[in-house]
Tab-separated table of N, CA and C in Angstrom:
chain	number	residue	atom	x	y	z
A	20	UNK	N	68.729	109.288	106.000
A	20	UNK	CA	70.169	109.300	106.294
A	20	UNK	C	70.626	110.711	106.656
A	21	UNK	N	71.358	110.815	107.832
A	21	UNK	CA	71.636	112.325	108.068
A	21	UNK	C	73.193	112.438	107.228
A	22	UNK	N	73.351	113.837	107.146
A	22	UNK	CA	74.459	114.027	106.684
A	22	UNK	C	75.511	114.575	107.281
A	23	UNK	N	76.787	114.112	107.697
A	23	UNK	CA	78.100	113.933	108.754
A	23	UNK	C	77.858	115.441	108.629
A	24	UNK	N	77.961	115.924	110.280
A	24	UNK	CA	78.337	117.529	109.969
A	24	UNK	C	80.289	116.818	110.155
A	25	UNK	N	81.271	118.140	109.476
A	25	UNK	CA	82.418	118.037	109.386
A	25	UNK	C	83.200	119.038	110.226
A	26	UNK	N	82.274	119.880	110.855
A	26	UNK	CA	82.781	120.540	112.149
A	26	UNK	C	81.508	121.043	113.153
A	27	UNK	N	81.708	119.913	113.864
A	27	UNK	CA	80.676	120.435	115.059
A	27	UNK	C	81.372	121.194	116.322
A	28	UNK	N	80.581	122.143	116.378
A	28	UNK	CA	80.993	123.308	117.679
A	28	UNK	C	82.157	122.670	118.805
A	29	UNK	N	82.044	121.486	118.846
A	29	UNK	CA	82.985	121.233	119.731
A	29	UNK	C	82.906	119.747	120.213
A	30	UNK	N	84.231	119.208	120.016
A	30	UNK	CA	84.373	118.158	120.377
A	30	UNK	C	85.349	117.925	121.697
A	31	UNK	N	85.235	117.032	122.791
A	31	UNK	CA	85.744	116.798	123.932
A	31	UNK	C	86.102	115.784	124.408
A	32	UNK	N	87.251	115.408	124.943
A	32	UNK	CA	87.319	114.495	126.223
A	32	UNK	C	87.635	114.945	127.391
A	33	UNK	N	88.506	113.980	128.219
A	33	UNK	CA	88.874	114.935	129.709
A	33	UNK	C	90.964	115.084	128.879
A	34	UNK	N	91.015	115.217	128.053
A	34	UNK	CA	92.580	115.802	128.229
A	34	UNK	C	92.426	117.010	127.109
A	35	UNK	N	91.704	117.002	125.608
A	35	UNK	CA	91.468	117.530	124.483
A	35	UNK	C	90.556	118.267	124.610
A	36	UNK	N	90.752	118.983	123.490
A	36	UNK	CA	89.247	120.304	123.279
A	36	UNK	C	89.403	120.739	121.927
A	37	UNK	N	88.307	120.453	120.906
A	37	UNK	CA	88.407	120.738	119.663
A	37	UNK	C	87.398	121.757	119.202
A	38	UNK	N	88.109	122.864	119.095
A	38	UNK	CA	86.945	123.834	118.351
A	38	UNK	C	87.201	124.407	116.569
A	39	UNK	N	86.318	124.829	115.899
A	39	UNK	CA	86.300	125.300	114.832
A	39	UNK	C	87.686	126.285	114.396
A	40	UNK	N	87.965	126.304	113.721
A	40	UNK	CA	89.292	126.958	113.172
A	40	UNK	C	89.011	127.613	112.662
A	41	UNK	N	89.265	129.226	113.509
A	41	UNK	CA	88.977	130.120	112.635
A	41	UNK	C	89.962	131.122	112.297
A	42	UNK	N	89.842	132.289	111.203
A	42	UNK	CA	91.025	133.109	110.833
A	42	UNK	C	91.404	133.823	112.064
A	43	UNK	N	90.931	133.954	113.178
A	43	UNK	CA	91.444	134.915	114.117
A	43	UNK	C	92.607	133.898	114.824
A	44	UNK	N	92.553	132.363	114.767
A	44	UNK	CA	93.432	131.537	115.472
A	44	UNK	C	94.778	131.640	114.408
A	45	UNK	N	94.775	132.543	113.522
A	45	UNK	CA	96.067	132.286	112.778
A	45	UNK	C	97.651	132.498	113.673
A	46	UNK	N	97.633	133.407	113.999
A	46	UNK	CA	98.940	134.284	115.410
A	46	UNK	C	99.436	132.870	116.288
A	47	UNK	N	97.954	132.452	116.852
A	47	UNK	CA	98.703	131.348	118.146
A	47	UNK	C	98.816	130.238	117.364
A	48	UNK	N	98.280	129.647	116.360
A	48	UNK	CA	98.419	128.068	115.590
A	48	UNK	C	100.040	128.512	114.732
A	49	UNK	N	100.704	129.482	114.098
A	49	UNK	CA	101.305	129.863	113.362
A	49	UNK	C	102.851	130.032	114.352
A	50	UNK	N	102.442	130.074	116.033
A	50	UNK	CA	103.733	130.259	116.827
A	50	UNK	C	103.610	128.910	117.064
A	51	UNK	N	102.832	128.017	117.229
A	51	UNK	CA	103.056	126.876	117.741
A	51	UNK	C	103.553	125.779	116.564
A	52	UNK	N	103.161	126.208	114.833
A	52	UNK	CA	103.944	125.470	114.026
A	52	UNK	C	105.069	125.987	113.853
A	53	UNK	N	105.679	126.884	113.974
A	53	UNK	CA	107.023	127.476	113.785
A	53	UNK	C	108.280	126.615	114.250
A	54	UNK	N	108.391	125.742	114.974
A	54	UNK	CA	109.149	124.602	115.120
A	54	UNK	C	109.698	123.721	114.098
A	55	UNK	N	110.821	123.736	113.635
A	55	UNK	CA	111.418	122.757	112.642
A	55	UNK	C	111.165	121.568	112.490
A	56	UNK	N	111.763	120.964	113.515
A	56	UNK	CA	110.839	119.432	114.282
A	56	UNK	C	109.976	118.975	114.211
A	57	UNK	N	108.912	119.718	114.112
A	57	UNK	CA	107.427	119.330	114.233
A	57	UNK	C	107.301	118.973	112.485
A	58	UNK	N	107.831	119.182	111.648
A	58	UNK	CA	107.857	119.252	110.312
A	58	UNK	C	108.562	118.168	109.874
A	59	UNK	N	109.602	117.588	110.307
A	59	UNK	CA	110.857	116.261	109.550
A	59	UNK	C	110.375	115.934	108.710
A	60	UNK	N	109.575	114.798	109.071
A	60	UNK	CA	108.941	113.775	108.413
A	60	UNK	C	107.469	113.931	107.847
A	61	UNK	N	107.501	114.995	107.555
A	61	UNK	CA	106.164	115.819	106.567
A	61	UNK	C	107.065	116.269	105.099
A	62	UNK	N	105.978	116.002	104.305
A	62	UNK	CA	106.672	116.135	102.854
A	62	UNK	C	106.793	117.579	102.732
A	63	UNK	N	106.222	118.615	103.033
A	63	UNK	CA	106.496	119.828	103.254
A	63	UNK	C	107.348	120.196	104.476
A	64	UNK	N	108.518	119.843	104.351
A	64	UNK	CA	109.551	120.413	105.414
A	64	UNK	C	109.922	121.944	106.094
A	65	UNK	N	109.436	122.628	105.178
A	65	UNK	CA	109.379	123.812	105.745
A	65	UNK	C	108.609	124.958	105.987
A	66	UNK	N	107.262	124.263	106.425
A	66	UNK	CA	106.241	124.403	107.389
A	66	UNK	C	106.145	125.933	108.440
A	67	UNK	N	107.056	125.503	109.009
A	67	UNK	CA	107.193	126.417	110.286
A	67	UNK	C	107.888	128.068	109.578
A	68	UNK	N	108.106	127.974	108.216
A	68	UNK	CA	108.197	129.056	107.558
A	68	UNK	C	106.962	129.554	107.461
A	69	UNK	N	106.412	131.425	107.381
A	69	UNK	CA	105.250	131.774	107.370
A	69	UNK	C	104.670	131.786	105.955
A	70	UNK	N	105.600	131.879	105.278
A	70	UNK	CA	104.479	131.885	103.895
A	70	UNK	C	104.456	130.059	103.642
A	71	UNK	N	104.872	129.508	103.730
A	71	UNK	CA	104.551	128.359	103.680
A	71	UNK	C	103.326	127.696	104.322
A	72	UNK	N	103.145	128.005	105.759
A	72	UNK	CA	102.171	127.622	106.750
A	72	UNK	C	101.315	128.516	106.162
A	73	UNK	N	100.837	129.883	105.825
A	73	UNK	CA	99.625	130.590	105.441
A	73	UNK	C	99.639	129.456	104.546
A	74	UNK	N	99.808	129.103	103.232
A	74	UNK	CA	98.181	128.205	102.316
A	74	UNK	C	98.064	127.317	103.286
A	75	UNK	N	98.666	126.442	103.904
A	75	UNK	CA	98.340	125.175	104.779
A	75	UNK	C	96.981	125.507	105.572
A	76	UNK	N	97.315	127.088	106.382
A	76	UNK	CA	95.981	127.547	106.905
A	76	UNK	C	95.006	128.001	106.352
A	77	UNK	N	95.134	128.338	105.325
A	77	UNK	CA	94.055	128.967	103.796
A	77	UNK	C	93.403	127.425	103.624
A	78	UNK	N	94.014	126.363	103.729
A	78	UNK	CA	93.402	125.275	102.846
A	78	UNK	C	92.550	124.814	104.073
A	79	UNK	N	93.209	124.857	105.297
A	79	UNK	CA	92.331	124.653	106.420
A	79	UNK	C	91.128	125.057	106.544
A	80	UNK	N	90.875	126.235	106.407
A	80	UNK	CA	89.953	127.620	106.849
A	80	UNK	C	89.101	126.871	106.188
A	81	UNK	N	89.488	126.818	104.594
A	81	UNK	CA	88.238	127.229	103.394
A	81	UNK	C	87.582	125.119	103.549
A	82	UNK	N	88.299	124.008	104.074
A	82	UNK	CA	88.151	122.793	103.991
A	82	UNK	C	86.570	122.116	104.777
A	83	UNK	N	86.264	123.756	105.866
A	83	UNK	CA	85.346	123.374	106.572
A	83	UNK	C	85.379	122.767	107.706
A	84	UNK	N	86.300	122.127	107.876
A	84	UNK	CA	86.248	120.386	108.834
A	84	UNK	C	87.253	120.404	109.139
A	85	UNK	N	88.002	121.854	109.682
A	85	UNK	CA	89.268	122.092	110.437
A	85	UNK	C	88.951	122.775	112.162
A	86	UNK	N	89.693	122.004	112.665
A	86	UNK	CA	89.580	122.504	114.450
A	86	UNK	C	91.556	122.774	114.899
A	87	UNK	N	91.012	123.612	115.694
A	87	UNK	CA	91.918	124.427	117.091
A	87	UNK	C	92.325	123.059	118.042
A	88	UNK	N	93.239	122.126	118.187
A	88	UNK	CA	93.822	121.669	119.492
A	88	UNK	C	94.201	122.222	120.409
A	89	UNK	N	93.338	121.572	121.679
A	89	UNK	CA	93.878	122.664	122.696
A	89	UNK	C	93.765	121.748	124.008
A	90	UNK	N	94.643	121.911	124.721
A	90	UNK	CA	95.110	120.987	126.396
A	90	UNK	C	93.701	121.742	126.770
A	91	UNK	N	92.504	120.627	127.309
A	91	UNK	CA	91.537	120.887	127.809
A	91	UNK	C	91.701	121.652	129.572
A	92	UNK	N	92.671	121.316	129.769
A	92	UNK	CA	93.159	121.666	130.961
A	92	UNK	C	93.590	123.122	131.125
A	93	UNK	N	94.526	123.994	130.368
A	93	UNK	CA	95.362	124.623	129.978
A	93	UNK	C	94.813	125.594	129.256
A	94	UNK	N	93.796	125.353	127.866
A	94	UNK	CA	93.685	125.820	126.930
A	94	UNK	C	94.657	126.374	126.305
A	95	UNK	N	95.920	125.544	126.313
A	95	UNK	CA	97.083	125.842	125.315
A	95	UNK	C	96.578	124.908	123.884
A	96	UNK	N	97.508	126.482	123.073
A	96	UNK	CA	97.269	125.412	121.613
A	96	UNK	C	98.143	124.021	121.311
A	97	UNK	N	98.164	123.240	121.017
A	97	UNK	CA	98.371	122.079	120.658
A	97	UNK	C	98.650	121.760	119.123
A	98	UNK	N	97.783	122.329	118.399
A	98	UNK	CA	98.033	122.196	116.766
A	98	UNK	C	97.168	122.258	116.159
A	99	UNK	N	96.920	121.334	115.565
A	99	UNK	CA	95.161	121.308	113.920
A	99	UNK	C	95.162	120.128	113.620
A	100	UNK	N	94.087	119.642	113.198
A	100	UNK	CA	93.928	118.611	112.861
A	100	UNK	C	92.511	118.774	111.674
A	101	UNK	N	91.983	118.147	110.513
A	101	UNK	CA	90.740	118.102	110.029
A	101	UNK	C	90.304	117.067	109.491
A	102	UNK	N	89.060	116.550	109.251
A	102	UNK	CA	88.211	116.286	108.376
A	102	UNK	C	87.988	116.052	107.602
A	103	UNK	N	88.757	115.360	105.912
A	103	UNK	CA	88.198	115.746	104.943
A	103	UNK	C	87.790	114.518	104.419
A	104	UNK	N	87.827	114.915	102.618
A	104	UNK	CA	87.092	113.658	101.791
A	104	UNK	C	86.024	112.303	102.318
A	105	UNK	N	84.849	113.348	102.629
A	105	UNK	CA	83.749	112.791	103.279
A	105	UNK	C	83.106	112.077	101.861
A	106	UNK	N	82.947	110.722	102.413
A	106	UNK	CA	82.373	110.145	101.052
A	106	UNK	C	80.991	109.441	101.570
A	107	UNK	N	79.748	110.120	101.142
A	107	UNK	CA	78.491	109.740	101.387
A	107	UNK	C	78.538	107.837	101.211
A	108	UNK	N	79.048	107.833	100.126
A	108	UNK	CA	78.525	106.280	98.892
A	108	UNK	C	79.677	105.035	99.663
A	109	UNK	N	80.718	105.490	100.309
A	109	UNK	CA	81.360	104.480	101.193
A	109	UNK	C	81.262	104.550	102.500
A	110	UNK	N	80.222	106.126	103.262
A	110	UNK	CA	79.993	106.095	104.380
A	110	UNK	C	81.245	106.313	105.060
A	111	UNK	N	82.144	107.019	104.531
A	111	UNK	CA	83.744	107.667	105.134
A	111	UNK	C	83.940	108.906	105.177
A	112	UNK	N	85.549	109.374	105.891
A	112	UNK	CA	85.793	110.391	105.986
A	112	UNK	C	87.291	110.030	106.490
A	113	UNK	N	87.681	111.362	106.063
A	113	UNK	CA	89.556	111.146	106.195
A	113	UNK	C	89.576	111.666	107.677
A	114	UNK	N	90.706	111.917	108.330
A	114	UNK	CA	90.951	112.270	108.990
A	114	UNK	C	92.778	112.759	109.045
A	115	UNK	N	93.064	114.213	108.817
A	115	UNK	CA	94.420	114.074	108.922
A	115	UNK	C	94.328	116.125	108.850
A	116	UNK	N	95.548	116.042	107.916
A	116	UNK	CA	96.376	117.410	108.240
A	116	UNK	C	96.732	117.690	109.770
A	117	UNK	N	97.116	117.183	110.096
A	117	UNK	CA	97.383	116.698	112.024
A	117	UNK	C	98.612	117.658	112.434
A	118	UNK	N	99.476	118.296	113.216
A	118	UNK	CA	100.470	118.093	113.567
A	118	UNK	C	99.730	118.850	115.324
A	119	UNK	N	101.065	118.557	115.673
A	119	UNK	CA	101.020	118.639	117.402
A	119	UNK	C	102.323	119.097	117.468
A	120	UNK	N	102.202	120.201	118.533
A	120	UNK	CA	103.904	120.261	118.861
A	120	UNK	C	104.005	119.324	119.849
A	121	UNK	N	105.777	119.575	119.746
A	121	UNK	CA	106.470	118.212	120.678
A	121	UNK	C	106.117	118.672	121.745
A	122	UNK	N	105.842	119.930	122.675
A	122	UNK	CA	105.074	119.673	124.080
A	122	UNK	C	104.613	118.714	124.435
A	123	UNK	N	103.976	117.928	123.739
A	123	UNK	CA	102.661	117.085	123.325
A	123	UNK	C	103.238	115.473	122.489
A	124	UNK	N	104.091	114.986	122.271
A	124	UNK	CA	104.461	114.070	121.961
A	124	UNK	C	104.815	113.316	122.645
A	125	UNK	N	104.549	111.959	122.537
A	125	UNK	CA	105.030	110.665	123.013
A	125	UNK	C	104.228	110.755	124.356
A	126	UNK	N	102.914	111.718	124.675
A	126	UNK	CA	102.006	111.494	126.018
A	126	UNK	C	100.923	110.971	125.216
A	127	UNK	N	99.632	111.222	126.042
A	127	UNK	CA	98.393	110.125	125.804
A	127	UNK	C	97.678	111.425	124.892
A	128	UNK	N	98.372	112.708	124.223
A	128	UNK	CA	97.420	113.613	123.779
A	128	UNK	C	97.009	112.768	122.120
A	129	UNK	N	98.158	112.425	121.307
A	129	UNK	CA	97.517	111.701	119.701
A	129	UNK	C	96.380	110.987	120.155
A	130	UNK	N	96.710	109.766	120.808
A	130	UNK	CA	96.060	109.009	120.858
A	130	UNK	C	94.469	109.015	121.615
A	131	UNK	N	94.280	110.180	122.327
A	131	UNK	CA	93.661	110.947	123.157
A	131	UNK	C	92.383	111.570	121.491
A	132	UNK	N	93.344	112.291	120.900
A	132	UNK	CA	93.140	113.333	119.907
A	132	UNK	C	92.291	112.289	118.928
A	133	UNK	N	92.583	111.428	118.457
A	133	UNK	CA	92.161	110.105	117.124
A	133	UNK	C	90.781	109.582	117.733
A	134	UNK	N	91.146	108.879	119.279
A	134	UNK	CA	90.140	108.126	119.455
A	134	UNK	C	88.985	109.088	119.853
A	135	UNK	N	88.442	110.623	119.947
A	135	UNK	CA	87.966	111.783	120.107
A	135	UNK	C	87.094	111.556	118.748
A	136	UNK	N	87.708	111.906	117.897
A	136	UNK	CA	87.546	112.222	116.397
A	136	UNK	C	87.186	110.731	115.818
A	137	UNK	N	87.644	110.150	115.680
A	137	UNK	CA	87.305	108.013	115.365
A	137	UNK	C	85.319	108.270	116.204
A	138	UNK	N	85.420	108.218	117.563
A	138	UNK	CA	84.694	107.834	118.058
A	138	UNK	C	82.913	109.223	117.467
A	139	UNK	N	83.617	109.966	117.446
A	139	UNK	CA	82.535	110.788	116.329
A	139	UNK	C	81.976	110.201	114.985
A	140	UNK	N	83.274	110.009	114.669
A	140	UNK	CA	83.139	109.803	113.379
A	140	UNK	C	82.148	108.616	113.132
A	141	UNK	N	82.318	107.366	114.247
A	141	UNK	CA	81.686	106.358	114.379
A	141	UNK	C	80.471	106.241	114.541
A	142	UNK	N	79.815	107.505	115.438
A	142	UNK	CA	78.542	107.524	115.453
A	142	UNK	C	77.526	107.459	114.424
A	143	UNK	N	78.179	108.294	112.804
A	143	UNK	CA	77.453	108.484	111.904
A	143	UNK	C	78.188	107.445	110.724
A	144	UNK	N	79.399	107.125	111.179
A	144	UNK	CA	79.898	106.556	109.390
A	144	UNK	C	80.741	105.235	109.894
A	145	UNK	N	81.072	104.516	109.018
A	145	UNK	CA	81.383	103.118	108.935
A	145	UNK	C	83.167	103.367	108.787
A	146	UNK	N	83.760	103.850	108.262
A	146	UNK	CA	85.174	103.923	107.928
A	146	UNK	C	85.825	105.527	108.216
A	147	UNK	N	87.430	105.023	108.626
A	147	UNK	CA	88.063	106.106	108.712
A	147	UNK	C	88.890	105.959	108.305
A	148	UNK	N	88.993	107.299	106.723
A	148	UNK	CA	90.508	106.734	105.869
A	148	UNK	C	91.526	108.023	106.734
A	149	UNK	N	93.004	107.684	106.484
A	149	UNK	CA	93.997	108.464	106.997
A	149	UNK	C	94.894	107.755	105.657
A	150	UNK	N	95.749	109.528	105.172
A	150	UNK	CA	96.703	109.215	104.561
A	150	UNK	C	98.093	109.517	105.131
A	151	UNK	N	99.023	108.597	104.777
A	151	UNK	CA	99.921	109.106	105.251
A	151	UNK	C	101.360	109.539	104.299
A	152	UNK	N	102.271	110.190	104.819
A	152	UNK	CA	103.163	110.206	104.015
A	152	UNK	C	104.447	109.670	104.060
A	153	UNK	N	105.046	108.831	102.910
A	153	UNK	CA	105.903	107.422	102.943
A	153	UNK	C	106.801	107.814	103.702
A	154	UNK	N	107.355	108.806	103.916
A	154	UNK	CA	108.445	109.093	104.998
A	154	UNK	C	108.298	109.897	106.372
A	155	UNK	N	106.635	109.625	106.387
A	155	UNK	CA	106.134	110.009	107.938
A	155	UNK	C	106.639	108.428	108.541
A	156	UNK	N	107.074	107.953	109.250
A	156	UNK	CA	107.203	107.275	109.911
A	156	UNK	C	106.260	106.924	111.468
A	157	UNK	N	106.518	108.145	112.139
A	157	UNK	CA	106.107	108.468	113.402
A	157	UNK	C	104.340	107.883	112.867
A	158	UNK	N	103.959	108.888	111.872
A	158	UNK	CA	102.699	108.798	111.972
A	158	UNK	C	101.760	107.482	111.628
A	159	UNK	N	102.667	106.707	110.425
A	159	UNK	CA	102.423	105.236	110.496
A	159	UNK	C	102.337	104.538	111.527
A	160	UNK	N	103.249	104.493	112.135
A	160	UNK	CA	103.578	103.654	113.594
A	160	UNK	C	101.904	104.137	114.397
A	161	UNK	N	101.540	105.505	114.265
A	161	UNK	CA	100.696	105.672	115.466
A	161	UNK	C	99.454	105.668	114.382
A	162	UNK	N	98.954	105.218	112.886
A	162	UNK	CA	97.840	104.787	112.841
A	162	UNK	C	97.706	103.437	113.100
A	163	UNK	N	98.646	102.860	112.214
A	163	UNK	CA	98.911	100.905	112.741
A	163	UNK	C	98.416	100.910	114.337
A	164	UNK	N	99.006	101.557	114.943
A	164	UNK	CA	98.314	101.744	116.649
A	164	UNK	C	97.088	101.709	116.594
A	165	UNK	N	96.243	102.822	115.592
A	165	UNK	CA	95.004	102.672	116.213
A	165	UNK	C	93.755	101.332	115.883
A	166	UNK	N	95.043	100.570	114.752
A	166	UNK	CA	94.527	99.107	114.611
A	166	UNK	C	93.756	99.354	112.914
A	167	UNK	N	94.288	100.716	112.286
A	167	UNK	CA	93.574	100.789	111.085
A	167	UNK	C	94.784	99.563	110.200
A	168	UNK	N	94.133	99.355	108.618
A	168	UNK	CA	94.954	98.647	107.611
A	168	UNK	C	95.345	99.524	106.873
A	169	UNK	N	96.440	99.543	106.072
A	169	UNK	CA	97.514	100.098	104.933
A	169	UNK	C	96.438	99.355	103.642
A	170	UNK	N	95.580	100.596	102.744
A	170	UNK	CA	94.899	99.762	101.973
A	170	UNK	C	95.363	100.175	100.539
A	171	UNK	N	96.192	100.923	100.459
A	171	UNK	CA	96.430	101.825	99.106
A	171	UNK	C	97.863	102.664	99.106
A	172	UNK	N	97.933	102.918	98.024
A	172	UNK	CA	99.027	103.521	98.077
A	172	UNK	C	98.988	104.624	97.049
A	173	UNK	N	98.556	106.241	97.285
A	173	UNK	CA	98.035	107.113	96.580
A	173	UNK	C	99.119	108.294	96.264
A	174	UNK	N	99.184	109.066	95.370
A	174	UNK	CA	100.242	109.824	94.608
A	174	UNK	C	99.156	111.211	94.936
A	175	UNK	N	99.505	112.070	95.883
A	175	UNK	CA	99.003	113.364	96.427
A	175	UNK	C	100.179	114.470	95.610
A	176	UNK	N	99.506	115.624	94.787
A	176	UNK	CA	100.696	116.600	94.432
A	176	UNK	C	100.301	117.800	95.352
A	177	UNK	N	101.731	118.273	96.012
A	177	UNK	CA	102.015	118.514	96.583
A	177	UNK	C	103.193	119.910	95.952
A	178	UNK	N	102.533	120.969	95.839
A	178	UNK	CA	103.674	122.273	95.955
A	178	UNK	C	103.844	121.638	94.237
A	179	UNK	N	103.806	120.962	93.324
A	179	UNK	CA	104.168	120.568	92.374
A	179	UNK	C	104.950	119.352	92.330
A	180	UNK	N	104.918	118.924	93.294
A	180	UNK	CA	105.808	117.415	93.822
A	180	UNK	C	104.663	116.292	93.908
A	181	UNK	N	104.994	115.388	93.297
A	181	UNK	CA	104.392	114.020	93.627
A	181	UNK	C	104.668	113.540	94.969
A	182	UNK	N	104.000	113.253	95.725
A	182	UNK	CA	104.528	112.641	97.254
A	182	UNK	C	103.571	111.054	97.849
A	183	UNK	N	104.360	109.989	97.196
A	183	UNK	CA	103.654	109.086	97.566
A	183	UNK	C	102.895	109.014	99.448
A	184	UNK	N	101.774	108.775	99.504
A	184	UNK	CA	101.307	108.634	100.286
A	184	UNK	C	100.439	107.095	101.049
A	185	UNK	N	100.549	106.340	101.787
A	185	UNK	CA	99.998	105.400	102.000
A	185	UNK	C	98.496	105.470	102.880
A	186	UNK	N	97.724	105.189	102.232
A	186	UNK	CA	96.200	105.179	102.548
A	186	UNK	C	95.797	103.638	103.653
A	187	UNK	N	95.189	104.423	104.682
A	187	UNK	CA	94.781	103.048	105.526
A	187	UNK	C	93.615	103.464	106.301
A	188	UNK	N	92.682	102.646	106.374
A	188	UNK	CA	91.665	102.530	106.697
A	188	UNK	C	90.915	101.834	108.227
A	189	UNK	N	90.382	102.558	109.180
A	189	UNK	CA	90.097	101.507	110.475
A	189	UNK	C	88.656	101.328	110.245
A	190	UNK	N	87.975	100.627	110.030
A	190	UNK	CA	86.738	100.048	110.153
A	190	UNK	C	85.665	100.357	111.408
A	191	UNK	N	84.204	100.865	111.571
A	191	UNK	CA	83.945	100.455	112.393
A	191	UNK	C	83.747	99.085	113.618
């Protein structure tokens, strides 16, 4: 059985480009979360503040299985997305800490971005969990899209806050 790498050098389609996240990308990922907006409906609302966004990127860095979004076209940044809670014994892996600026909303880049990352993921593992958070809305709507199920309903602490989260799962 091989074991999922959680950041390979680079992942691609023809609109996306995913590379490793590293501390030197802090400056351009840190102007592109700085947007209020991009934050609403994230239980951490104030994101686009800098000491707030540094641990978000600290937790990134050190998680392993964090990448750079970037318009394959452009090589503009786009946002972050990672990797985590790789589970050998259910043959899974999460997929989240996501955001995108609105440049990038409501075109074919999410859905572009998931089925990229899904279709990796697929090669080596059977399931893809995504959590979400009860008053993400947007982001429900666009996993239900990718045809995953709502399988759980998990209590993530957060800054010292409980923040219910809904767990759903797409199957290979």
């Amino acid at each position: 059985m091989t074991t999922f790498n959680l950041q390979p050098e680079v992942l691609e389609n023809d609109i996306i480009k995913l590379i490793p996240l590293q501390e030197n990308h802090f400056e351009e990922l840190f102007k592109a979360a700085s947007d209020p907006l991009i934050w609403e409906q994230y239980p951490i609302k104030d994101r686009y503040k800098i000491e707030v966004f540094k641990p978000f990127f600290e937790g990134a860095i050190n998680s392993k299985g964090a990448f750079l979004i970037l318009d394959k076209v452009t090589n503009e940044v786009m946002g972050t997305t990672r990797f985590y809670d790789y589970n050998t014994e259910k043959s899974s892996v999460g997929i989240g800490f996501t955001f995108i600026t609105r440049k990038f909303w409501g075109g074919p880049y999410n859905k572009a971005l998931k089925k990229l990352m899904i279709d990796y993921v697929f090669e080596h593992l059977n399931s893809v969990i995504f959590h979400v958070a009860e008053q993400n809305f947007r982001s429900q709507k666009a996993v239900l899209k990718l045809g995953a199920e709502k399988i759980n309903e998990v209590n993530f602490n957060m800054n010292g806050v409980d923040v219910i989260h809904y767990e759903y799962e797409l199957k290979k």
